[in-house]
Every structure is written in structure tokens, then in C-alpha cells.
Short mmCIF file of N, CA and C in Angstrom, two decimals:
data_model
loop_
_atom_site.label_atom_id
_atom_site.label_comp_id
_atom_site.label_asym_id
_atom_site.label_seq_id
_atom_site.Cartn_x
_atom_site.Cartn_y
_atom_site.Cartn_z
N MET W 1 8.73 6.42 3.46
CA MET W 1 8.03 5.47 4.42
C MET W 1 7.16 4.86 3.76
N ALA W 2 6.85 3.66 4.29
CA ALA W 2 5.80 2.79 3.88
C ALA W 2 5.50 2.05 5.09
N GLY W 3 4.06 1.65 5.14
CA GLY W 3 3.57 1.12 6.58
C GLY W 3 2.34 0.42 6.22
N VAL W 4 1.66 0.07 7.42
CA VAL W 4 0.47 -0.61 7.05
C VAL W 4 -0.62 -0.19 8.60
N ILE W 5 -1.78 0.15 8.22
CA ILE W 5 -2.85 0.67 9.29
C ILE W 5 -3.48 -0.65 9.44
N LYS W 6 -3.55 -1.05 10.59
CA LYS W 6 -4.50 -2.37 10.96
C LYS W 6 -5.99 -1.81 11.37
N PHE W 7 -7.01 -2.39 11.15
CA PHE W 7 -8.29 -2.19 11.56
C PHE W 7 -8.99 -3.72 11.89
N GLY W 8 -9.66 -3.33 13.14
CA GLY W 8 -10.20 -4.68 13.62
C GLY W 8 -9.77 -5.74 13.53
N SER W 9 -10.64 -6.67 12.99
CA SER W 9 -10.17 -8.27 13.20
C SER W 9 -9.36 -8.65 11.92
N GLY W 10 -8.13 -8.13 11.86
CA GLY W 10 -7.46 -8.38 10.66
C GLY W 10 -7.24 -7.83 9.28
N TYR W 11 -8.17 -6.37 9.13
CA TYR W 11 -8.05 -5.80 8.12
C TYR W 11 -6.58 -4.92 8.17
N ARG W 12 -6.28 -4.84 6.74
CA ARG W 12 -4.87 -3.93 6.93
C ARG W 12 -5.02 -3.25 5.68
N VAL W 13 -4.41 -1.75 5.78
CA VAL W 13 -4.17 -1.01 4.62
C VAL W 13 -2.88 -0.85 4.43
N TYR W 14 -2.39 -0.71 3.26
CA TYR W 14 -0.82 -0.69 3.09
C TYR W 14 -0.70 0.71 2.30
N TYR W 15 0.26 1.58 2.81
CA TYR W 15 0.45 2.75 2.40
C TYR W 15 2.11 3.34 2.31
N SER W 16 2.27 4.45 1.54
CA SER W 16 3.42 4.94 1.52
C SER W 16 3.28 6.39 1.53
N GLU W 17 4.19 7.19 2.25
CA GLU W 17 4.35 8.64 2.32
C GLU W 17 5.42 8.93 1.67
N LEU W 18 4.97 9.99 0.75
CA LEU W 18 5.93 10.57 -0.45
C LEU W 18 6.24 12.21 0.08
N ASP W 19 7.36 12.49 -0.01
CA ASP W 19 7.95 13.83 0.20
C ASP W 19 7.19 14.35 1.60
N ASP W 20 6.95 13.66 2.48
CA ASP W 20 6.12 14.21 3.59
C ASP W 20 4.99 14.69 3.81
N VAL W 21 4.39 14.59 2.60
CA VAL W 21 3.17 15.25 2.39
C VAL W 21 2.01 14.33 1.82
N ILE W 22 2.10 13.53 0.87
CA ILE W 22 1.41 12.77 -0.08
C ILE W 22 1.56 11.43 0.78
N VAL W 23 -0.07 10.88 0.95
CA VAL W 23 -0.08 9.68 1.65
C VAL W 23 -0.84 8.77 0.45
N LEU W 24 0.09 7.67 -0.24
CA LEU W 24 -0.55 7.01 -1.19
C LEU W 24 -1.17 5.35 -0.67
N LEU W 25 -2.42 5.50 -0.94
CA LEU W 25 -2.91 4.24 -0.28
C LEU W 25 -2.77 3.12 -1.50
N LEU W 26 -1.99 2.01 -1.14
CA LEU W 26 -1.67 1.14 -2.04
C LEU W 26 -2.47 0.00 -2.11
N CYS W 27 -3.09 -0.54 -1.23
CA CYS W 27 -3.85 -1.87 -1.20
C CYS W 27 -4.54 -2.15 0.03
N ALA W 28 -5.11 -2.87 0.12
CA ALA W 28 -6.14 -3.23 1.26
C ALA W 28 -6.51 -4.60 1.46
N GLY W 29 -6.72 -5.33 2.50
CA GLY W 29 -7.23 -6.75 2.58
C GLY W 29 -7.17 -7.29 3.97
N ASP W 30 -7.25 -8.23 4.12
CA ASP W 30 -7.42 -9.24 5.38
C ASP W 30 -6.32 -9.93 5.69
N LYS W 31 -6.06 -10.77 6.62
CA LYS W 31 -4.89 -11.75 7.12
C LYS W 31 -4.74 -12.74 6.08
N LYS W 32 -5.77 -13.39 5.47
CA LYS W 32 -5.88 -14.29 4.50
C LYS W 32 -5.12 -13.82 3.16
N SER W 33 -5.28 -12.54 3.02
CA SER W 33 -4.67 -12.42 1.68
C SER W 33 -3.25 -11.43 2.00
N GLN W 34 -2.71 -11.40 3.26
CA GLN W 34 -1.61 -10.46 3.43
C GLN W 34 -0.41 -10.65 2.67
N SER W 35 -0.08 -12.00 2.26
CA SER W 35 1.12 -12.21 1.41
C SER W 35 0.99 -11.37 0.03
N SER W 36 -0.08 -11.74 -0.61
CA SER W 36 -0.37 -11.15 -1.85
C SER W 36 -0.83 -9.78 -1.89
N ASP W 37 -1.29 -9.26 -0.82
CA ASP W 37 -1.47 -7.69 -0.54
C ASP W 37 -0.04 -6.87 -0.62
N ILE W 38 0.77 -7.38 0.21
CA ILE W 38 2.10 -7.06 0.55
C ILE W 38 2.89 -6.91 -0.95
N LYS W 39 2.72 -8.17 -1.72
CA LYS W 39 3.36 -8.19 -2.76
C LYS W 39 2.89 -6.97 -4.08
N GLN W 40 1.50 -6.86 -4.02
CA GLN W 40 0.71 -6.16 -4.93
C GLN W 40 0.99 -4.69 -4.48
N ALA W 41 1.07 -4.23 -3.14
CA ALA W 41 1.32 -2.85 -2.78
C ALA W 41 2.72 -2.55 -3.23
N LYS W 42 3.72 -3.30 -3.09
CA LYS W 42 4.99 -3.10 -3.54
C LYS W 42 5.13 -2.74 -4.93
N GLU W 43 4.46 -3.67 -5.88
CA GLU W 43 4.20 -3.54 -7.25
C GLU W 43 3.68 -2.13 -7.67
N TYR W 44 2.48 -1.67 -6.79
CA TYR W 44 1.89 -0.47 -7.10
C TYR W 44 2.96 0.68 -6.71
N LEU W 45 3.55 0.55 -5.86
CA LEU W 45 4.47 1.77 -5.33
C LEU W 45 5.74 1.78 -6.51
N LYS W 46 6.14 0.71 -6.82
CA LYS W 46 7.42 0.57 -7.91
C LYS W 46 6.72 1.32 -9.00
N ASP W 47 5.52 1.06 -9.36
CA ASP W 47 5.24 1.50 -10.73
C ASP W 47 4.77 3.08 -10.65
N TYR W 48 4.44 3.35 -9.51
CA TYR W 48 3.95 4.80 -9.39
C TYR W 48 5.47 5.63 -9.41
N LEU W 49 6.36 5.24 -8.48
CA LEU W 49 7.63 5.92 -8.61
C LEU W 49 8.30 5.92 -9.86
N LYS W 50 7.75 5.03 -10.84
CA LYS W 50 8.27 5.08 -12.17
C LYS W 50 7.75 6.07 -12.98
N GLY W 51 6.61 6.33 -12.46
CA GLY W 51 5.81 7.47 -13.20
C GLY W 51 4.64 7.12 -13.76
N GLU W 52 4.26 5.71 -13.67
CA GLU W 52 3.18 4.98 -14.32
C GLU W 52 1.89 5.08 -13.32
N ASN W 53 0.77 4.94 -14.01
CA ASN W 53 -0.31 4.82 -13.17
C ASN W 53 -0.88 5.94 -12.50
N HIS W 54 -0.48 7.10 -12.74
CA HIS W 54 -0.90 8.37 -11.99
C HIS W 54 -2.36 8.53 -12.07
N ASP W 55 -3.34 8.03 -12.50
CA ASP W 55 -4.69 8.47 -12.52
C ASP W 55 -5.43 7.66 -11.26
#
């Protein structure tokens, strides 16, 4: 499952739940950077699931 948590005036945190246990915070930003934040979050998740960038 992937989703977004909205805070205050336009701030968003993008996340993914893995195995119903791990919450992986992927990226955060405001309305102005929303499109690029979503793209970056998807890339981070893709890399993570491939076994990269686990630190």
C-alpha cells in the first residue's frame, strides 16, 4: 500500500507500507513540488524493492 499524509497548508509526506509492518517514508514536500515529489517517491520505492538504498 502506498499513500500520502497531508499536513497543514499543503505539506505532504509520501509513504509505503511493506508487509503490513514497515512504513517507509519516501519523500516530502509542498503543493508546489507535488509532481516531482510523487515521481521521486515512486523511484525511491522502486529502488528499495529492488534491494538498493537500504541504508
